[in-house]
Amino acid sequence: MEDKKLTIALAGNPNSGKTTVFNNLTGSRQHVGNYPGVTVEKKEGFVNYRDYRITVVDLPGTYSLTAHSQDEIVARNFIVGEKSDVVIDIIDSSNLERNLYLAVQIMELGVPLILALNMSDLAEKKGLKINPEKLGALLGVPVVMTIATKNIAMKELLDKAIELYERKHPLERPSIRYGREVEKQLNLLEEAISPYKNITDSYSARWIALKLLEQDAEVIKMAESSPEGQKILKSAETASLYLRRIYGDDPEVVIAERRYGFISGACDEAVKKNFELRHDISDMIDMVLLNRLLGLPIFLVLLWITFKMVFYVSEPFMKALEIVVAAIGQWVGGMLPQGSALQSLIVEGVIGGVGSVLVFLPVIYILYFALAILEDTGYMARAAFLMDKFMHKIGLHGRSFIPMILGFGCSLPGIMATRTIEDENDRLTTLLVVPFMSCGARLPIYILFIGAFFPEEWAGNVLFSIYVVGIIVAIVLGKVFRKYLFKGQTGPFVMELPPYRMPTMKALLIHMAERGGLYLKKAGTIIFAGCVIMWFLSNFPWNPRYAKDYDALIQKAEGNAEVVSKWEREKAMEKMEKSYAGILGRILAPAFRPLGFRDWRLGVGLIGGVFAKEIVVGTLGTLYATGDTEAEGDQSLRKALKRAKRSDGTPYYTPLVAYSVMIFCLLYLPCLATLAVIRKETNSWRWPAFTFFYTISVAWVISFMVYQGGVLLGLG
Ligand code: GDP
Ligand code: MG
């Protein structure tokens, strides 16, 4: 006898145990390929059970079935395209309500469905007592409690699937009521849709109507392709407008709320909660921290305190390190032959360059420690939750917010954190704007210029304004990218809020060390290399052809220390101007002039910043240390910047120029390491190349506006 055929699709949220169930069911008989036309992985396996040959398909994990992401489209098309006979939704029952959101959407598709309440062991541990019969009766679907890791109730899943498949009449299912107003509009739309048999062939009119109100991109695209579809779209728009006026919110939000309401109602009936105390406390804390009015202000204050603390706590460590680095420079410099290239390389290039970067290590470590506290306590998830609505308004994903906050520490972890964003458009947008969040490496530049050109009582505000400019640019560009470059819907953001936890010191230290280690590694590799290259460029050719015979002049002035040092300074100055860096600086000068950057040495410093932003300060230190080779830390560099004058005696730098410099440093291309990570994360050269050019353009334009605007206002 020929085996009967049955195809089962496994749907479910990511990490609900789909793959574990899949492996249990199919053993080793599997096949991995791609869904036709897309790069989403497709896993297929077979099992012979009773008199059936069953094909099991592991669908991509999704939270929803609205066409917001590639995965969701693939999953939905597979389910609706009648490629599966029965869908088994694998549910993480320890997160029952959230997981049921997908189940409800599958139910609405009207396909045969079984719920596998997986991880029932975890649910039990969490104090949830689920009554599967009751839940099944409420939802109108068979429910099986499973523990995939222990291979429990897997056969039962197959039995239920066959039973459902062989049933003549579909199970009676309750349908969700979306409230009077929404239902009224749904009915109107259904009426508009039902005459078109070609549409209602594979989807019910109600489902299409619902999807149109939910702004489902695929359904809209489908409708756009025919004249009757376009008419329906018009009616859908009218309905949406009407609902928006009534509810003051998008219909999709109202619909989602209703679904959750339905789920919550069903769970109230079928689940007995015996929550741990921790959950009650979490709920109480959330009442305050997630409060409609207080939530955002509290968040901003917490962030402000965090940054304040970071700088306050790290100050003494930084001071100490500065002294240590200077001492090492002097000590090592003394052991090397005076005036030799080797001494210059080690003292100015390596110790001066890398050392000036390591000085900022305490700030970085303490910042990471603070961020780890916010994350490990569970607060960061709340911050993203709070920001979601706002981010949505500006067209960004709520989940974009965490990578952006991490970008304050360093763009690298920020960019890597974009992996948590499922939607590719949202991910790329976020990834491209994270570098505008001012990272720790840029801090030295600000501190240098603010210290030199702004009164102390202004320092804090100026610094804050730079960070704010970065955030604004990130948000504006994010919006622009989303609109023109990565078109499409912004995915809804359903994030479970983990209970608050007291973080363990060990976990905090591990997190801090992991991220701090990245910074250290950067200092040891790319910053080291960059400093050496910049040192080489600004010191070679080692013996240029001088305009004057300085050695003779110095010899003649023997004994007169003042004259000797004057000649020595002049010689060093000329040597620098004739170095490769000097030549480069002059070539670039016209490009920088409109921004108010008139000193070629600054241009060279900015080139150095391409390796890593820290190198800007290191390079300026080398270039402005006219004549004397002793490293004196940035205190003297500040003075040197103030002293720097053009030949007509006007100073190179004013507060306006300094501000323009800081804005430029904030925005112009992220360091090489960031470009490399962008390359790795996007798996293409296109995005790092794009980032390279667009950040420079943005930086140039905004600095131009700042400087020229300032000049017009008479601030120059
Ligand atoms: P998928 O993303 O849905 O494919 O989920 P996986 O099958 O990869 O499972 C995610 C994690 O949950 C794995 O570490 C599994 O070992 C674990 N897991 C799966 N099912 C169960 C279960 O019933 N109980 C428990 N405690 N863990 C499970
Ligand atoms: Mg999987």
PDB file of N, CA and C in Angstrom, residues 367-433:
ATOM      1  N   LEU A 367      32.666  53.509  32.052  1.00  0.00           N
ATOM      2  CA  LEU A 367      31.459  53.645  31.221  1.00  0.00           C
ATOM      3  C   LEU A 367      30.848  52.264  30.945  1.00  0.00           C
ATOM      4  N   TYR A 368      31.702  51.312  30.615  1.00  0.00           N
ATOM      5  CA  TYR A 368      31.200  49.971  30.328  1.00  0.00           C
ATOM      6  C   TYR A 368      30.614  49.318  31.566  1.00  0.00           C
ATOM      7  N   PHE A 369      31.215  49.598  32.705  1.00  0.00           N
ATOM      8  CA  PHE A 369      30.692  49.052  33.947  1.00  0.00           C
ATOM      9  C   PHE A 369      29.280  49.598  34.191  1.00  0.00           C
ATOM     10  N   ALA A 370      29.142  50.904  33.980  1.00  0.00           N
ATOM     11  CA  ALA A 370      27.831  51.530  34.193  1.00  0.00           C
ATOM     12  C   ALA A 370      26.796  50.975  33.219  1.00  0.00           C
ATOM     13  N   LEU A 371      27.192  50.812  31.983  1.00  0.00           N
ATOM     14  CA  LEU A 371      26.247  50.270  31.001  1.00  0.00           C
ATOM     15  C   LEU A 371      25.875  48.829  31.353  1.00  0.00           C
ATOM     16  N   ALA A 372      26.857  48.076  31.873  1.00  0.00           N
ATOM     17  CA  ALA A 372      26.578  46.690  32.267  1.00  0.00           C
ATOM     18  C   ALA A 372      25.545  46.657  33.392  1.00  0.00           C
ATOM     19  N   ILE A 373      25.643  47.615  34.326  1.00  0.00           N
ATOM     20  CA  ILE A 373      24.653  47.656  35.412  1.00  0.00           C
ATOM     21  C   ILE A 373      23.259  47.880  34.824  1.00  0.00           C
ATOM     22  N   LEU A 374      23.165  48.856  33.917  1.00  0.00           N
ATOM     23  CA  LEU A 374      21.854  49.158  33.329  1.00  0.00           C
ATOM     24  C   LEU A 374      21.300  47.938  32.590  1.00  0.00           C
ATOM     25  N   GLU A 375      22.179  47.189  31.944  1.00  0.00           N
ATOM     26  CA  GLU A 375      21.715  46.035  31.187  1.00  0.00           C
ATOM     27  C   GLU A 375      21.348  44.869  32.094  1.00  0.00           C
ATOM     28  N   ASP A 376      22.268  44.531  32.998  1.00  0.00           N
ATOM     29  CA  ASP A 376      22.076  43.329  33.809  1.00  0.00           C
ATOM     30  C   ASP A 376      20.925  43.446  34.791  1.00  0.00           C
ATOM     31  N   THR A 377      20.605  44.659  35.220  1.00  0.00           N
ATOM     32  CA  THR A 377      19.457  44.793  36.115  1.00  0.00           C
ATOM     33  C   THR A 377      18.159  44.591  35.365  1.00  0.00           C
ATOM     34  N   GLY A 378      18.214  44.679  34.029  1.00  0.00           N
ATOM     35  CA  GLY A 378      16.983  44.558  33.256  1.00  0.00           C
ATOM     36  C   GLY A 378      16.433  45.918  32.863  1.00  0.00           C
ATOM     37  N   TYR A 379      17.152  46.989  33.243  1.00  0.00           N
ATOM     38  CA  TYR A 379      16.616  48.311  32.940  1.00  0.00           C
ATOM     39  C   TYR A 379      16.715  48.655  31.453  1.00  0.00           C
ATOM     40  N   MET A 380      17.773  48.190  30.801  1.00  0.00           N
ATOM     41  CA  MET A 380      17.979  48.554  29.405  1.00  0.00           C
ATOM     42  C   MET A 380      16.812  48.106  28.533  1.00  0.00           C
ATOM     43  N   ALA A 381      16.263  46.917  28.850  1.00  0.00           N
ATOM     44  CA  ALA A 381      15.100  46.438  28.104  1.00  0.00           C
ATOM     45  C   ALA A 381      13.947  47.423  28.261  1.00  0.00           C
ATOM     46  N   ARG A 382      13.825  47.977  29.475  1.00  0.00           N
ATOM     47  CA  ARG A 382      12.767  48.970  29.717  1.00  0.00           C
ATOM     48  C   ARG A 382      13.018  50.245  28.920  1.00  0.00           C
ATOM     49  N   ALA A 383      14.293  50.636  28.862  1.00  0.00           N
ATOM     50  CA  ALA A 383      14.614  51.858  28.121  1.00  0.00           C
ATOM     51  C   ALA A 383      14.196  51.707  26.662  1.00  0.00           C
ATOM     52  N   ALA A 384      14.496  50.555  26.096  1.00  0.00           N
ATOM     53  CA  ALA A 384      14.125  50.321  24.701  1.00  0.00           C
ATOM     54  C   ALA A 384      12.605  50.344  24.557  1.00  0.00           C
ATOM     55  N   PHE A 385      11.964  49.751  25.542  1.00  0.00           N
ATOM     56  CA  PHE A 385      10.502  49.704  25.552  1.00  0.00           C
ATOM     57  C   PHE A 385       9.920  51.120  25.593  1.00  0.00           C
ATOM     58  N   LEU A 386      10.507  51.941  26.454  1.00  0.00           N
ATOM     59  CA  LEU A 386      10.047  53.324  26.599  1.00  0.00           C
ATOM     60  C   LEU A 386      10.258  54.121  25.323  1.00  0.00           C
ATOM     61  N   MET A 387      11.393  53.881  24.698  1.00  0.00           N
ATOM     62  CA  MET A 387      11.746  54.676  23.531  1.00  0.00           C
ATOM     63  C   MET A 387      11.013  54.210  22.278  1.00  0.00           C
ATOM     64  N   ASP A 388      10.423  53.023  22.382  1.00  0.00           N
ATOM     65  CA  ASP A 388       9.849  52.424  21.180  1.00  0.00           C
ATOM     66  C   ASP A 388       8.856  53.340  20.477  1.00  0.00           C
ATOM     67  N   LYS A 389       7.956  53.903  21.248  1.00  0.00           N
ATOM     68  CA  LYS A 389       6.913  54.732  20.651  1.00  0.00           C
ATOM     69  C   LYS A 389       7.519  55.938  19.938  1.00  0.00           C
ATOM     70  N   PHE A 390       8.470  56.561  20.646  1.00  0.00           N
ATOM     71  CA  PHE A 390       9.135  57.722  20.076  1.00  0.00           C
ATOM     72  C   PHE A 390       9.917  57.344  18.816  1.00  0.00           C
ATOM     73  N   MET A 391      10.650  56.252  18.904  1.00  0.00           N
ATOM     74  CA  MET A 391      11.448  55.817  17.761  1.00  0.00           C
ATOM     75  C   MET A 391      10.543  55.503  16.571  1.00  0.00           C
ATOM     76  N   HIS A 392       9.411  54.923  16.888  1.00  0.00           N
ATOM     77  CA  HIS A 392       8.481  54.586  15.822  1.00  0.00           C
ATOM     78  C   HIS A 392       8.008  55.837  15.108  1.00  0.00           C
ATOM     79  N   LYS A 393       7.755  56.858  15.876  1.00  0.00           N
ATOM     80  CA  LYS A 393       7.302  58.123  15.293  1.00  0.00           C
ATOM     81  C   LYS A 393       8.313  58.639  14.290  1.00  0.00           C
ATOM     82  N   ILE A 394       9.599  58.453  14.607  1.00  0.00           N
ATOM     83  CA  ILE A 394      10.607  58.965  13.694  1.00  0.00           C
ATOM     84  C   ILE A 394      11.035  57.897  12.694  1.00  0.00           C
ATOM     85  N   GLY A 395      10.331  56.785  12.678  1.00  0.00           N
ATOM     86  CA  GLY A 395      10.595  55.798  11.634  1.00  0.00           C
ATOM     87  C   GLY A 395      11.702  54.824  11.963  1.00  0.00           C
ATOM     88  N   LEU A 396      12.139  54.791  13.207  1.00  0.00           N
ATOM     89  CA  LEU A 396      13.160  53.809  13.572  1.00  0.00           C
ATOM     90  C   LEU A 396      12.540  52.752  14.463  1.00  0.00           C
ATOM     91  N   HIS A 397      13.239  51.651  14.580  1.00  0.00           N
ATOM     92  CA  HIS A 397      12.752  50.527  15.346  1.00  0.00           C
ATOM     93  C   HIS A 397      13.101  50.708  16.815  1.00  0.00           C
ATOM     94  N   GLY A 398      12.199  50.307  17.688  1.00  0.00           N
ATOM     95  CA  GLY A 398      12.467  50.433  19.111  1.00  0.00           C
ATOM     96  C   GLY A 398      13.738  49.731  19.527  1.00  0.00           C
ATOM     97  N   ARG A 399      13.997  48.631  18.873  1.00  0.00           N
ATOM     98  CA  ARG A 399      15.166  47.859  19.223  1.00  0.00           C
ATOM     99  C   ARG A 399      16.459  48.550  18.781  1.00  0.00           C
ATOM    100  N   SER A 400      16.331  49.558  17.911  1.00  0.00           N
ATOM    101  CA  SER A 400      17.507  50.311  17.471  1.00  0.00           C
ATOM    102  C   SER A 400      18.148  51.042  18.629  1.00  0.00           C
ATOM    103  N   PHE A 401      17.365  51.217  19.660  1.00  0.00           N
ATOM    104  CA  PHE A 401      17.817  52.107  20.701  1.00  0.00           C
ATOM    105  C   PHE A 401      18.983  51.548  21.503  1.00  0.00           C
ATOM    106  N   ILE A 402      18.968  50.244  21.741  1.00  0.00           N
ATOM    107  CA  ILE A 402      20.044  49.656  22.540  1.00  0.00           C
ATOM    108  C   ILE A 402      21.397  49.776  21.832  1.00  0.00           C
ATOM    109  N   PRO A 403      21.477  49.407  20.542  1.00  0.00           N
ATOM    110  CA  PRO A 403      22.754  49.617  19.848  1.00  0.00           C
ATOM    111  C   PRO A 403      23.196  51.074  19.887  1.00  0.00           C
ATOM    112  N   MET A 404      22.241  51.983  19.800  1.00  0.00           N
ATOM    113  CA  MET A 404      22.617  53.390  19.803  1.00  0.00           C
ATOM    114  C   MET A 404      23.203  53.795  21.147  1.00  0.00           C
ATOM    115  N   ILE A 405      22.599  53.307  22.239  1.00  0.00           N
ATOM    116  CA  ILE A 405      23.152  53.616  23.558  1.00  0.00           C
ATOM    117  C   ILE A 405      24.538  53.010  23.700  1.00  0.00           C
ATOM    118  N   LEU A 406      24.692  51.779  23.220  1.00  0.00           N
ATOM    119  CA  LEU A 406      26.000  51.134  23.315  1.00  0.00           C
ATOM    120  C   LEU A 406      27.030  51.929  22.528  1.00  0.00           C
ATOM    121  N   GLY A 407      26.574  52.592  21.452  1.00  0.00           N
ATOM    122  CA  GLY A 407      27.474  53.401  20.640  1.00  0.00           C
ATOM    123  C   GLY A 407      28.143  54.517  21.431  1.00  0.00           C
ATOM    124  N   PHE A 408      27.565  54.907  22.553  1.00  0.00           N
ATOM    125  CA  PHE A 408      28.211  55.912  23.396  1.00  0.00           C
ATOM    126  C   PHE A 408      29.526  55.381  23.940  1.00  0.00           C
ATOM    127  N   GLY A 409      29.580  54.093  24.186  1.00  0.00           N
ATOM    128  CA  GLY A 409      30.827  53.502  24.647  1.00  0.00           C
ATOM    129  C   GLY A 409      31.780  53.377  23.484  1.00  0.00           C
ATOM    130  N   CYS A 410      31.357  52.619  22.486  1.00  0.00           N
ATOM    131  CA  CYS A 410      32.200  52.369  21.328  1.00  0.00           C
ATOM    132  C   CYS A 410      31.269  51.865  20.233  1.00  0.00           C
ATOM    133  N   SER A 411      31.530  52.279  19.009  1.00  0.00           N
ATOM    134  CA  SER A 411      30.634  51.884  17.926  1.00  0.00           C
ATOM    135  C   SER A 411      30.654  50.377  17.684  1.00  0.00           C
ATOM    136  N   LEU A 412      31.772  49.723  17.986  1.00  0.00           N
ATOM    137  CA  LEU A 412      31.879  48.293  17.657  1.00  0.00           C
ATOM    138  C   LEU A 412      30.801  47.449  18.324  1.00  0.00           C
ATOM    139  N   PRO A 413      30.720  47.472  19.679  1.00  0.00           N
ATOM    140  CA  PRO A 413      29.646  46.677  20.287  1.00  0.00           C
ATOM    141  C   PRO A 413      28.273  47.159  19.857  1.00  0.00           C
ATOM    142  N   GLY A 414      28.135  48.454  19.619  1.00  0.00           N
ATOM    143  CA  GLY A 414      26.856  48.991  19.160  1.00  0.00           C
ATOM    144  C   GLY A 414      26.444  48.349  17.848  1.00  0.00           C
ATOM    145  N   ILE A 415      27.397  48.295  16.932  1.00  0.00           N
ATOM    146  CA  ILE A 415      27.084  47.734  15.620  1.00  0.00           C
ATOM    147  C   ILE A 415      26.818  46.233  15.728  1.00  0.00           C
ATOM    148  N   MET A 416      27.594  45.568  16.572  1.00  0.00           N
ATOM    149  CA  MET A 416      27.354  44.130  16.722  1.00  0.00           C
ATOM    150  C   MET A 416      25.989  43.863  17.354  1.00  0.00           C
ATOM    151  N   ALA A 417      25.563  44.788  18.196  1.00  0.00           N
ATOM    152  CA  ALA A 417      24.265  44.592  18.854  1.00  0.00           C
ATOM    153  C   ALA A 417      23.101  44.747  17.887  1.00  0.00           C
ATOM    154  N   THR A 418      23.338  45.276  16.695  1.00  0.00           N
ATOM    155  CA  THR A 418      22.225  45.401  15.753  1.00  0.00           C
ATOM    156  C   THR A 418      21.754  44.031  15.290  1.00  0.00           C
ATOM    157  N   ARG A 419      22.524  42.997  15.624  1.00  0.00           N
ATOM    158  CA  ARG A 419      22.081  41.645  15.275  1.00  0.00           C
ATOM    159  C   ARG A 419      20.738  41.293  15.893  1.00  0.00           C
ATOM    160  N   THR A 420      20.405  41.954  17.013  1.00  0.00           N
ATOM    161  CA  THR A 420      19.139  41.622  17.673  1.00  0.00           C
ATOM    162  C   THR A 420      17.946  42.173  16.902  1.00  0.00           C
ATOM    163  N   ILE A 421      18.197  42.986  15.879  1.00  0.00           N
ATOM    164  CA  ILE A 421      17.081  43.536  15.104  1.00  0.00           C
ATOM    165  C   ILE A 421      16.767  42.595  13.961  1.00  0.00           C
ATOM    166  N   GLU A 422      15.551  42.053  13.971  1.00  0.00           N
ATOM    167  CA  GLU A 422      15.256  41.015  12.980  1.00  0.00           C
ATOM    168  C   GLU A 422      15.114  41.576  11.578  1.00  0.00           C
ATOM    169  N   ASP A 423      14.485  42.730  11.488  1.00  0.00           N
ATOM    170  CA  ASP A 423      14.198  43.259  10.163  1.00  0.00           C
ATOM    171  C   ASP A 423      15.463  43.841   9.547  1.00  0.00           C
ATOM    172  N   GLU A 424      15.772  43.385   8.338  1.00  0.00           N
ATOM    173  CA  GLU A 424      17.030  43.759   7.702  1.00  0.00           C
ATOM    174  C   GLU A 424      17.097  45.272   7.441  1.00  0.00           C
ATOM    175  N   ASN A 425      16.003  45.872   7.030  1.00  0.00           N
ATOM    176  CA  ASN A 425      15.995  47.318   6.793  1.00  0.00           C
ATOM    177  C   ASN A 425      16.283  48.084   8.070  1.00  0.00           C
ATOM    178  N   ASP A 426      15.639  47.675   9.142  1.00  0.00           N
ATOM    179  CA  ASP A 426      15.852  48.341  10.421  1.00  0.00           C
ATOM    180  C   ASP A 426      17.286  48.155  10.875  1.00  0.00           C
ATOM    181  N   ARG A 427      17.794  46.945  10.642  1.00  0.00           N
ATOM    182  CA  ARG A 427      19.147  46.632  11.088  1.00  0.00           C
ATOM    183  C   ARG A 427      20.161  47.503  10.348  1.00  0.00           C
ATOM    184  N   LEU A 428      20.051  47.564   9.037  1.00  0.00           N
ATOM    185  CA  LEU A 428      21.022  48.336   8.260  1.00  0.00           C
ATOM    186  C   LEU A 428      20.949  49.821   8.611  1.00  0.00           C
ATOM    187  N   THR A 429      19.719  50.322   8.748  1.00  0.00           N
ATOM    188  CA  THR A 429      19.580  51.731   9.114  1.00  0.00           C
ATOM    189  C   THR A 429      20.290  52.007  10.427  1.00  0.00           C
ATOM    190  N   THR A 430      20.017  51.159  11.418  1.00  0.00           N
ATOM    191  CA  THR A 430      20.614  51.374  12.729  1.00  0.00           C
ATOM    192  C   THR A 430      22.131  51.291  12.646  1.00  0.00           C
ATOM    193  N   LEU A 431      22.587  50.287  11.946  1.00  0.00           N
ATOM    194  CA  LEU A 431      24.017  50.066  11.815  1.00  0.00           C
ATOM    195  C   LEU A 431      24.721  51.291  11.214  1.00  0.00           C
ATOM    196  N   LEU A 432      24.077  51.933  10.262  1.00  0.00           N
ATOM    197  CA  LEU A 432      24.706  53.073   9.610  1.00  0.00           C
ATOM    198  C   LEU A 432      24.699  54.336  10.468  1.00  0.00           C
ATOM    199  N   VAL A 433      23.773  54.434  11.411  1.00  0.00           N
ATOM    200  CA  VAL A 433      23.742  55.664  12.207  1.00  0.00           C
ATOM    201  C   VAL A 433      24.402  55.515  13.580  1.00  0.00           C
TER     202      VAL A 433
END
